Amino acid sequence: MAAAGAPLIELREVTKRFASFLAVDKLSFSVGEGEIVALLGRTGAGKSTVLNLVMGSIAPDSGSISVAGCDPSRQFKQLRGRIAVSFQTDRLLPWRTAVENAELGLLILNVPKDEARRRALAWLDRVKLRGAEHKYVHELSGGMRQRVSLARALAVDPSIIFLDESFSQLDHATARALRTDFKRIAAEFGKTCLFVTHRIEDAIEIADRALILTQGARIALVEHVTAATRADPAATAAMHERIAQVLGHEDADTLADAAE
Amino acid sequence: MTDDKAATLALPAPAALRPSALPKRGKFKMGQADALSTAAVVIVLLGAMQIASNFVPDYIMPPPATVLRATWDIVTADELHVLITLVRLFASVAFSMLLGIVIGGAMGMFGTIRPALRAVIVIDTGIPALSWMLLAVFWFRDPETRIFFILTVILVPFFALSIYDGIRALPRDLVDVVESFRPSRWQVLRFLVIPHVVPYVFLTMKSVIGYAIRMVVFAELVASASGIGSRMSLAQSTFRIDQVFAWTFLLVLLNIGLQTGVSMCERIALKWRPEVEVR
């Protein structure tokens, strides 16, 4: 599958089974430098397994994976500082304030404390959290927490960011605002991003390319999204419909998203 | 309005949702309520002592005034023994806490040595405190060593098991997020494990303080000629029941004071944790 720049993430014929369950079946795709690719699929399609494979949390049964030139499961430590993840839930450490959470990755990368604090504050500012830097997690709203989570991922200045359903727990207005901010930041800093989602609107609004997966993480459809597509409501609606048709589900959540 | 809607609107709210069905919040905050309850219990006990002392001889139940006089005598004349007991208590509880954290941490983080350490701790919890006291008298000549040893072997398992449980209760989500940055083992400990187990340390500390006070007094009674335990033994052998009550009264005050101190430290250390009151 073609990618924008030189591929930073590349999967070739990757297969992963859990006992007799075939989670990923000979999946191949690549993500070019600076590209944002969405993996869209229903629950159980294998999206999270793909993400775990590229993050190196699990190893494939067959096939090869390359992330920034490394095998993520075998060269786990070599990707230190080069990748970052933003999860479905904020996963903030409750004993740390917003800024302390944002600087966590930097401290793990042994960035001096003052420098880490300066960079964390700058990122909190970019995700529009000025004034909430010293609040504890329980004092932040769901949207604010997800923004801190995003700042934590971006603060380490990774070349690759993985988003795991990062906007799906938020209400539609907050999710939309956060998607817009992420898109702006990713473009400004040239981040390569692979994100999994089950929400069609997430994919259309952020991704340059959406891979629609069916059972076994088989790619059933590839949609290229451009600024022109996003600007044209009719084109967006048509793309929405094509994706929904491939997914073919009556999932109330997704239908509700589609209706918006 | 349709009939269905009208019917729905006419229905009363479920009993559980009506404000009157909810228990009313008290006038006082949790800390104030605790202090008031403690004061009330003390007043009731003093009243009961006063009534009982009218019916039995002084050597069985002295009146509160006599006990208060004895307490004053102790505070002004025997303060060195109180200090000795406090130093023993602090030293042994602090050391037990540190050793317990190290053992519990090792149990939680190193799978290879976990079974052996767990076996040692479980066997230790099965040995009665009295056995340790008697063994300490045989094994050590120095009273300070005896008391330190007794308290350590009794208290360490509480901390070790609590810390081990704390590590086992680490949310997988938080482990994943820290590991996504590819940390060293020390960084996992520093950024994740240690902050996560701090509440467990405080919980254990609050649970063992009263027990530790009882044990140090008991150990002093068996293994030392100084400290509150030995003075209580002296009071008992000279039929000074007013002093026995006075020492007991001081020990209760000591316990309340230490519990309050630990709770204050806990509030400062765990300011990130919201106080939740269940209605």
Coordinates of C-alpha atoms in Angstrom, one line a residue:
Chain A
M1 CA 0.0 0.0 0.0
A2 CA 1.4 3.4 -0.9
A3 CA 2.4 5.9 1.7
A4 CA 3.1 9.6 1.7
G5 CA 6.8 9.8 2.6
A6 CA 9.4 7.2 3.4
P7 CA 7.6 4.6 5.5
L8 CA 8.2 5.0 9.3
I9 CA 5.8 2.2 10.1
E10 CA 5.7 -0.9 7.9
L11 CA 3.9 -4.2 8.3
R12 CA 4.5 -7.1 5.9
E13 CA 2.2 -10.2 5.9
V14 CA 1.8 -9.9 9.7
T15 CA -0.2 -12.7 11.3
K16 CA -1.2 -13.0 14.9
R17 CA -3.3 -15.7 16.6
F18 CA -4.6 -16.0 20.1
A19 CA -5.0 -19.7 20.6
S20 CA -7.3 -20.7 17.7
F21 CA -8.6 -17.1 17.1
L22 CA -7.0 -15.5 14.1
A23 CA -6.8 -11.8 15.2
V24 CA -4.6 -10.5 12.4
D25 CA -4.4 -12.3 9.0
K26 CA -1.5 -11.4 6.7
L27 CA -1.8 -7.7 7.2
S28 CA 0.4 -5.4 5.2
F29 CA 0.4 -1.6 5.2
S30 CA 2.8 1.2 5.8
V31 CA 2.6 4.7 7.2
G32 CA 4.8 7.4 5.6
E33 CA 6.7 10.0 7.5
G34 CA 4.3 12.8 8.5
E35 CA 1.3 10.8 7.5
I36 CA -1.8 10.2 9.7
V37 CA -3.4 6.8 9.1
A38 CA -6.6 5.7 10.8
L39 CA -7.4 2.0 11.4
L40 CA -11.1 1.9 11.5
G41 CA -13.1 -1.1 12.4
R42 CA -15.8 -2.7 14.5
T43 CA -15.0 -4.2 17.9
G44 CA -13.1 -7.4 17.5
A45 CA -11.8 -6.5 14.0
G46 CA -8.2 -6.6 15.3
K47 CA -7.4 -2.9 15.5
S48 CA -6.1 -3.0 19.0
T49 CA -4.0 -6.1 18.2
V50 CA -2.4 -4.2 15.4
L51 CA -1.6 -1.3 17.7
N52 CA -0.1 -3.7 20.3
L53 CA 2.0 -5.3 17.5
V54 CA 3.4 -2.0 16.3
M55 CA 3.9 -0.8 19.9
G56 CA 5.9 -3.9 20.6
S57 CA 3.7 -5.0 23.4
I58 CA 3.2 -8.4 21.6
A59 CA 5.2 -10.1 18.8
P60 CA 3.7 -11.3 15.6
D61 CA 3.5 -15.1 14.8
S62 CA 4.7 -14.4 11.3
G63 CA 5.5 -11.5 9.0
S64 CA 7.6 -8.5 9.9
I65 CA 7.1 -5.1 11.5
S66 CA 9.3 -2.1 11.3
V67 CA 8.8 1.0 13.3
A68 CA 11.4 3.8 12.8
G69 CA 13.7 1.1 11.4
C70 CA 13.4 -1.2 14.5
D71 CA 11.5 -4.4 15.3
P72 CA 9.3 -3.0 18.1
S73 CA 9.0 -6.2 20.1
R74 CA 12.7 -7.2 19.9
Q75 CA 14.2 -3.8 20.0
F76 CA 11.9 -2.5 22.7
K77 CA 14.4 -0.1 24.3
Q78 CA 15.7 1.3 21.0
L79 CA 12.4 3.0 20.4
R80 CA 12.7 5.0 23.7
G81 CA 11.7 8.6 23.0
R82 CA 10.8 7.9 19.4
I83 CA 7.3 6.7 19.9
A84 CA 4.5 7.8 22.3
V85 CA 1.0 6.6 22.9
S86 CA -2.3 8.3 23.8
F87 CA -4.8 5.8 25.1
Q88 CA -8.5 5.5 25.1
T89 CA -8.7 6.6 28.7
D90 CA -6.4 9.4 29.9
R91 CA -4.4 7.0 32.2
L92 CA -3.0 9.9 34.2
L93 CA -1.1 9.2 37.4
P94 CA -3.5 10.5 40.0
W95 CA -0.8 11.5 42.4
R96 CA 0.8 13.9 39.9
T97 CA -0.6 17.3 38.8
A98 CA -1.4 18.0 35.1
V99 CA 2.1 19.4 34.5
E100 CA 3.8 16.6 36.4
N101 CA 1.9 14.1 34.2
A102 CA 2.8 16.0 31.1
E103 CA 6.5 15.8 32.0
L104 CA 6.5 12.1 32.9
G105 CA 7.8 10.9 29.6
L106 CA 10.5 13.5 29.6
L107 CA 11.7 12.6 33.1
I108 CA 11.8 8.9 32.0
L109 CA 14.0 10.0 29.1
N110 CA 16.3 11.7 31.6
V111 CA 15.6 15.2 30.4
P112 CA 16.8 17.6 33.2
K113 CA 13.9 18.5 35.5
D114 CA 13.8 22.3 34.7
E115 CA 13.9 21.6 30.9
A116 CA 11.2 18.9 31.3
R117 CA 9.0 21.3 33.2
R118 CA 9.5 24.0 30.6
R119 CA 8.6 21.7 27.8
A120 CA 5.6 20.2 29.6
L121 CA 4.2 23.7 30.4
A122 CA 4.6 24.7 26.7
W123 CA 2.7 21.6 25.6
L124 CA -0.1 22.2 28.1
D125 CA -0.3 25.6 26.7
R126 CA -0.6 24.2 23.1
V127 CA -3.4 21.9 24.2
K128 CA -5.2 24.9 25.8
L129 CA -4.7 24.0 29.4
R130 CA -3.1 27.2 30.6
G131 CA -4.2 27.8 34.2
A132 CA -4.8 24.1 35.0
E133 CA -1.2 23.1 35.1
H134 CA -1.1 22.5 38.9
K135 CA -4.4 20.8 39.3
Y136 CA -4.6 17.2 40.3
V137 CA -6.3 14.7 38.1
H138 CA -9.5 14.6 40.1
E139 CA -9.9 18.3 39.6
L140 CA -9.9 18.1 35.8
S141 CA -12.8 17.3 33.5
G142 CA -12.7 14.3 31.1
G143 CA -11.7 16.5 28.2
M144 CA -9.0 18.3 30.2
R145 CA -7.6 14.9 31.2
Q146 CA -7.5 13.7 27.7
R147 CA -5.6 16.9 26.7
V148 CA -3.1 16.3 29.4
S149 CA -2.7 12.8 28.1
L150 CA -2.1 14.2 24.6
A151 CA 0.4 16.7 26.0
R152 CA 2.2 13.9 27.8
A153 CA 2.5 12.0 24.5
L154 CA 3.6 15.0 22.5
A155 CA 6.0 16.4 25.0
V156 CA 8.6 13.7 24.4
D157 CA 8.8 15.0 20.8
P158 CA 8.3 11.5 19.3
S159 CA 8.5 11.0 15.6
I160 CA 5.6 8.5 15.8
I161 CA 2.4 8.8 17.9
F162 CA -0.1 6.0 18.4
L163 CA -3.6 7.0 19.3
D164 CA -5.8 4.3 20.8
E165 CA -9.4 5.4 20.6
S166 CA -8.2 8.6 22.2
F167 CA -11.4 10.6 21.5
S168 CA -14.0 7.9 21.9
Q169 CA -14.7 8.4 25.6
L170 CA -15.4 12.1 25.2
D171 CA -18.6 13.9 24.4
H172 CA -19.0 14.9 20.7
A173 CA -18.2 18.6 21.3
T174 CA -15.1 17.9 23.3
A175 CA -13.9 15.2 21.0
R176 CA -14.4 17.5 18.0
A177 CA -12.3 20.3 19.7
L178 CA -9.6 17.9 20.6
R179 CA -9.5 16.3 17.1
T180 CA -9.1 19.8 15.6
D181 CA -6.3 20.6 18.0
F182 CA -4.5 17.3 17.4
K183 CA -4.7 17.7 13.7
R184 CA -3.2 21.2 13.9
I185 CA -0.4 20.1 16.2
A186 CA 0.4 17.0 14.2
A187 CA 0.6 19.1 11.0
E188 CA 2.7 21.8 12.6
F189 CA 5.2 19.4 14.1
G190 CA 5.2 16.9 11.2
K191 CA 4.2 13.9 13.4
T192 CA 3.6 10.5 12.0
C193 CA 0.5 9.0 13.5
L194 CA -1.3 5.7 13.5
F195 CA -4.6 5.8 15.3
V196 CA -7.3 3.2 15.9
T197 CA -10.9 4.2 16.2
H198 CA -14.4 2.8 15.7
R199 CA -15.8 6.3 15.1
I200 CA -16.0 7.2 11.4
E201 CA -16.0 10.9 12.1
D202 CA -12.6 10.6 13.9
A203 CA -11.0 9.0 10.9
I204 CA -12.4 11.5 8.4
E205 CA -11.5 14.5 10.4
I206 CA -8.0 13.6 11.3
A207 CA -6.6 11.0 8.9
D208 CA -4.9 11.4 5.6
R209 CA -5.8 7.8 4.9
A210 CA -8.3 5.5 6.6
L211 CA -7.9 1.8 6.4
I212 CA -11.2 0.1 7.1
L213 CA -10.6 -3.3 8.7
T214 CA -12.9 -6.3 8.9
Q215 CA -12.6 -9.5 11.0
G216 CA -8.9 -10.6 11.1
A217 CA -7.7 -7.1 10.5
R218 CA -8.2 -7.6 6.7
I219 CA -8.2 -4.3 4.9
A220 CA -11.6 -4.0 3.2
L221 CA -11.4 -0.4 2.0
V222 CA -8.9 2.4 1.8
E223 CA -10.1 6.0 1.8
H224 CA -7.8 8.9 1.1
V225 CA -9.0 12.0 2.9
T226 CA -8.0 15.4 1.8
A227 CA -8.7 19.0 2.9
A228 CA -11.1 19.2 0.0
T229 CA -13.0 16.2 1.1
R230 CA -13.4 17.7 4.6
A231 CA -14.5 21.0 3.2
D232 CA -17.2 19.4 1.1
P233 CA -20.1 18.1 3.2
A234 CA -21.5 16.0 0.3
A235 CA -18.1 14.3 -0.2
T236 CA -17.7 13.8 3.5
A237 CA -21.2 12.3 3.7
A238 CA -20.5 10.0 0.8
M239 CA -17.3 8.8 2.3
H240 CA -19.1 8.3 5.6
E241 CA -21.7 6.1 3.9
R242 CA -19.1 4.0 2.0
I243 CA -17.2 3.3 5.2
A244 CA -20.4 2.5 7.1
Q245 CA -21.4 0.2 4.4
V246 CA -18.2 -1.7 4.5
L247 CA -18.3 -1.9 8.3
G248 CA -21.9 -3.0 7.8
H249 CA -22.9 -2.7 11.3
E250 CA -26.0 -1.5 13.1
D251 CA -23.9 -0.3 16.0
A252 CA -26.0 2.4 17.6
D253 CA -23.0 4.4 18.6
T254 CA -21.6 4.5 15.1
L255 CA -25.0 5.2 13.6
A256 CA -25.4 8.1 16.0
D257 CA -22.0 9.4 14.9
A258 CA -23.0 9.0 11.2
A259 CA -26.2 10.9 11.8
E260 CA -24.3 14.0 13.0
Chain B
M1 CA -49.5 15.9 25.9
T2 CA -50.2 12.2 25.2
D3 CA -51.8 10.0 27.8
D4 CA -48.6 8.1 28.2
K5 CA -46.6 11.2 28.8
A6 CA -49.2 12.5 31.3
A7 CA -49.1 9.1 33.1
T8 CA -45.3 9.2 33.3
L9 CA -45.2 12.8 34.7
A10 CA -47.9 11.9 37.3
L11 CA -45.8 9.0 38.6
P12 CA -43.9 9.8 41.8
A13 CA -40.1 9.5 41.7
P14 CA -38.8 6.1 42.9
A15 CA -38.4 6.1 46.6
A16 CA -34.7 5.7 46.4
L17 CA -34.4 8.9 44.4
R18 CA -36.5 11.1 46.6
P19 CA -34.4 13.6 48.7
S20 CA -36.2 12.6 51.8
A21 CA -35.2 9.0 51.3
L22 CA -31.5 9.9 51.4
P23 CA -29.8 9.9 54.8
K24 CA -29.2 13.5 55.9
R25 CA -25.6 14.7 56.1
G26 CA -24.4 15.5 59.6
K27 CA -23.8 19.0 60.8
F28 CA -20.1 18.2 61.5
K29 CA -17.3 17.3 59.3
M30 CA -15.8 13.8 59.6
G31 CA -12.9 14.9 61.8
Q32 CA -15.1 17.0 64.2
A33 CA -17.6 14.1 64.5
D34 CA -14.7 11.8 65.4
A35 CA -13.4 14.1 68.1
L36 CA -16.8 14.7 69.6
S37 CA -17.6 11.0 69.6
T38 CA -14.2 10.3 71.4
A39 CA -14.9 13.0 74.0
A40 CA -18.4 11.6 74.6
V41 CA -17.0 8.0 75.1
V42 CA -14.4 9.4 77.5
I43 CA -17.0 11.2 79.5
V44 CA -19.2 8.1 79.7
L45 CA -16.2 6.0 80.8
L46 CA -15.3 8.5 83.5
G47 CA -18.9 8.6 84.7
A48 CA -18.9 4.8 84.9
M49 CA -15.6 4.8 86.8
Q50 CA -17.0 7.3 89.3
I51 CA -20.2 5.3 89.9
A52 CA -18.3 2.0 90.2
S53 CA -15.8 3.5 92.6
N54 CA -18.7 4.2 95.0
F55 CA -19.4 0.5 95.4
V56 CA -16.0 -1.1 95.4
P57 CA -12.7 -0.5 97.3
D58 CA -10.2 1.9 95.8
Y59 CA -7.7 -0.9 95.1
I60 CA -10.2 -2.3 92.6
M61 CA -11.7 0.8 91.0
P62 CA -10.3 4.2 92.1
P63 CA -12.3 7.3 91.4
P64 CA -11.3 9.4 88.3
A65 CA -9.9 12.2 90.5
T66 CA -7.4 9.8 92.1
V67 CA -6.4 8.5 88.6
L68 CA -6.0 12.1 87.4
R69 CA -3.7 12.8 90.3
A70 CA -1.6 9.7 89.6
T71 CA -1.5 10.7 86.0
W72 CA -0.1 14.1 86.9
D73 CA 2.5 12.4 89.2
I74 CA 3.6 10.2 86.3
V75 CA 3.8 13.1 83.8
T76 CA 5.9 15.2 86.2
A77 CA 8.1 12.4 87.7
D78 CA 8.2 9.5 85.2
E79 CA 8.4 11.4 81.9
L80 CA 11.8 9.7 81.2
H81 CA 10.0 6.3 81.0
V82 CA 7.4 7.7 78.6
L83 CA 10.3 9.1 76.5
I84 CA 12.1 5.7 76.5
T85 CA 9.0 3.9 75.3
L86 CA 8.4 6.5 72.6
V87 CA 11.9 6.3 71.3
R88 CA 11.7 2.5 71.2
L89 CA 8.4 2.7 69.5
F90 CA 9.6 5.2 66.8
A91 CA 12.8 3.3 66.1
S92 CA 11.2 -0.1 65.8
V93 CA 8.2 1.0 63.8
A94 CA 10.3 3.1 61.4
F95 CA 12.7 0.2 60.9
S96 CA 9.9 -2.3 60.5
M97 CA 8.2 0.0 58.0
L98 CA 11.4 0.3 55.9
L99 CA 12.2 -3.4 56.1
G100 CA 8.6 -4.3 55.3
I101 CA 8.6 -2.0 52.3
V102 CA 11.8 -3.5 51.0
I103 CA 10.5 -7.1 51.5
G104 CA 7.0 -6.3 50.1
G105 CA 8.5 -4.5 47.2
A106 CA 10.8 -7.4 46.4
M107 CA 7.8 -9.8 46.7
G108 CA 5.9 -7.6 44.3
M109 CA 8.6 -7.0 41.7
F110 CA 10.8 -10.1 41.6
G111 CA 8.9 -13.2 40.8
T112 CA 11.9 -15.5 41.4
I113 CA 12.2 -14.7 45.1
R114 CA 8.5 -14.0 45.8
P115 CA 7.7 -17.6 47.0
A116 CA 10.6 -17.8 49.5
L117 CA 9.9 -14.3 50.9
R118 CA 6.2 -15.0 51.1
A119 CA 6.8 -18.2 53.0
V120 CA 9.0 -16.5 55.5
I121 CA 6.4 -13.8 56.1
V122 CA 3.5 -16.2 56.4
I123 CA 5.5 -18.4 58.9
D124 CA 6.3 -15.3 60.9
T125 CA 2.7 -14.2 61.1
G126 CA 1.9 -17.7 62.6
I127 CA 4.4 -17.3 65.5
P128 CA 2.7 -15.9 68.6
A129 CA 4.1 -12.6 69.9
L130 CA 4.7 -14.3 73.3
S131 CA 7.0 -16.8 71.7
W132 CA 9.1 -14.0 70.2
M133 CA 9.3 -12.3 73.5
L134 CA 10.5 -15.4 75.3
L135 CA 13.0 -16.2 72.6
A136 CA 14.3 -12.6 72.7
V137 CA 15.0 -12.9 76.4
F138 CA 17.0 -16.1 75.7
W139 CA 18.8 -14.8 72.7
F140 CA 19.7 -11.2 73.6
R141 CA 21.1 -9.8 76.8
D142 CA 20.6 -6.1 76.0
P143 CA 17.0 -5.0 76.7
E144 CA 17.0 -2.5 73.8
T145 CA 18.0 -5.3 71.4
R146 CA 15.3 -7.5 72.8
I147 CA 12.5 -4.9 72.4
F148 CA 13.7 -3.9 69.0
F149 CA 13.9 -7.5 67.8
I150 CA 10.4 -8.3 69.2
L151 CA 8.7 -5.4 67.6
T152 CA 10.5 -5.8 64.3
V153 CA 9.6 -9.5 63.8
I154 CA 6.0 -8.7 64.8
L155 CA 5.5 -5.6 62.7
V156 CA 7.4 -6.3 59.5
P157 CA 4.8 -8.8 58.1
F158 CA 2.1 -6.2 58.3
F159 CA 4.0 -3.8 56.1
A160 CA 5.4 -6.4 53.8
L161 CA 2.1 -8.0 53.0
S162 CA 0.4 -4.6 52.6
I163 CA 3.0 -3.4 50.2
Y164 CA 2.9 -6.6 48.3
D165 CA -0.9 -6.3 47.9
G166 CA -0.4 -2.7 46.9
I167 CA 1.9 -3.7 44.1
R168 CA -0.4 -6.4 43.0
A169 CA -3.2 -3.9 42.9
L170 CA -1.3 -1.6 40.5
P171 CA -3.7 -0.8 37.6
R172 CA -2.6 -2.4 34.4
D173 CA -3.5 0.8 32.5
L174 CA -1.0 2.8 34.5
V175 CA 1.7 0.2 34.1
D176 CA 1.1 0.3 30.3
V177 CA 1.3 4.0 30.1
V178 CA 4.6 4.2 32.0
E179 CA 6.1 1.3 30.1
S180 CA 5.1 3.0 26.8
F181 CA 8.0 5.4 27.5
R182 CA 10.4 2.4 27.9
P183 CA 11.6 3.1 31.4
S184 CA 14.2 1.4 33.5
R185 CA 13.2 -0.8 36.4
W186 CA 14.2 2.0 38.8
Q187 CA 12.1 4.5 36.9
V188 CA 9.1 2.2 37.1
L189 CA 9.7 2.0 40.9
R190 CA 10.2 5.8 41.2
F191 CA 7.3 7.1 39.0
L192 CA 4.8 4.3 39.5
V193 CA 5.3 1.8 42.3
I194 CA 6.4 4.0 45.2
P195 CA 3.7 6.7 44.8
H196 CA 1.1 4.0 44.3
V197 CA 2.0 2.1 47.6
V198 CA 2.2 5.3 49.8
P199 CA -1.5 5.0 50.7
Y200 CA -0.9 1.4 51.7
V201 CA 2.0 2.4 54.0
F202 CA -0.3 5.0 55.7
L203 CA -3.1 2.5 56.0
T204 CA -0.8 -0.1 57.6
M205 CA 0.8 2.5 59.8
K206 CA -2.6 3.6 61.2
S207 CA -3.6 -0.1 61.7
V208 CA -0.4 -1.1 63.5
I209 CA 0.2 1.9 65.8
G210 CA -2.2 0.7 68.5
Y211 CA -0.9 -2.8 68.2
A212 CA 2.7 -1.6 68.3
I213 CA 2.0 0.4 71.5
R214 CA 0.5 -2.7 73.1
M215 CA 3.4 -4.8 72.0
V216 CA 6.2 -2.4 73.2
V217 CA 4.5 -2.1 76.6
F218 CA 4.2 -5.9 76.8
A219 CA 7.9 -6.3 75.6
E220 CA 9.0 -3.9 78.3
L221 CA 7.1 -5.8 80.9
V222 CA 8.9 -9.0 79.9
A223 CA 12.3 -7.8 78.8
S224 CA 13.2 -4.5 80.3
A225 CA 13.6 -2.5 83.6
S226 CA 12.7 0.8 82.0
G227 CA 9.8 2.2 80.0
I228 CA 6.0 2.3 80.5
G229 CA 5.7 -1.5 80.6
S230 CA 8.2 -1.9 83.4
R231 CA 6.5 0.9 85.4
M232 CA 3.1 -0.7 84.9
S233 CA 4.6 -3.9 86.2
L234 CA 5.9 -2.0 89.3
A235 CA 2.6 -0.4 89.9
Q236 CA 0.8 -3.8 89.7
S237 CA 3.3 -5.4 92.2
T238 CA 2.9 -2.5 94.7
F239 CA -0.9 -2.5 94.4
R240 CA -1.0 1.0 92.9
I241 CA -4.1 0.4 90.7
D242 CA -4.5 4.2 90.3
Q243 CA -1.1 4.2 88.6
V244 CA -2.1 1.3 86.4
F245 CA -5.1 3.3 85.3
A246 CA -3.0 6.4 84.9
W247 CA -0.5 4.6 82.7
T248 CA -3.3 3.1 80.7
F249 CA -4.9 6.6 80.3
L250 CA -1.5 7.9 79.1
L251 CA -1.2 5.1 76.6
V252 CA -4.6 5.8 75.2
L253 CA -3.7 9.5 74.8
L254 CA -0.4 8.4 73.2
N255 CA -2.2 6.3 70.7
I256 CA -4.7 9.0 69.9
G257 CA -1.8 11.5 69.5
L258 CA 0.2 9.2 67.2
Q259 CA -2.9 8.3 65.1
T260 CA -3.7 12.0 64.7
G261 CA -0.1 12.7 63.7
V262 CA -0.1 9.9 61.1
S263 CA -3.5 11.1 59.8
M264 CA -2.1 14.6 59.4
C265 CA 1.0 13.3 57.5
E266 CA -1.4 11.2 55.4
R267 CA -3.5 14.2 54.5
I268 CA -0.4 16.1 53.4
A269 CA 1.2 13.2 51.5
L270 CA -2.1 12.2 49.8
K271 CA -3.5 15.6 49.0
W272 CA -4.0 14.4 45.5
R273 CA -6.6 12.0 46.7
P274 CA -10.1 13.5 47.0
E275 CA -11.9 12.9 50.3
V276 CA -15.1 10.8 49.6
E277 CA -17.9 10.7 52.0
V278 CA -20.5 8.0 51.3
R279 CA -24.0 9.2 52.1

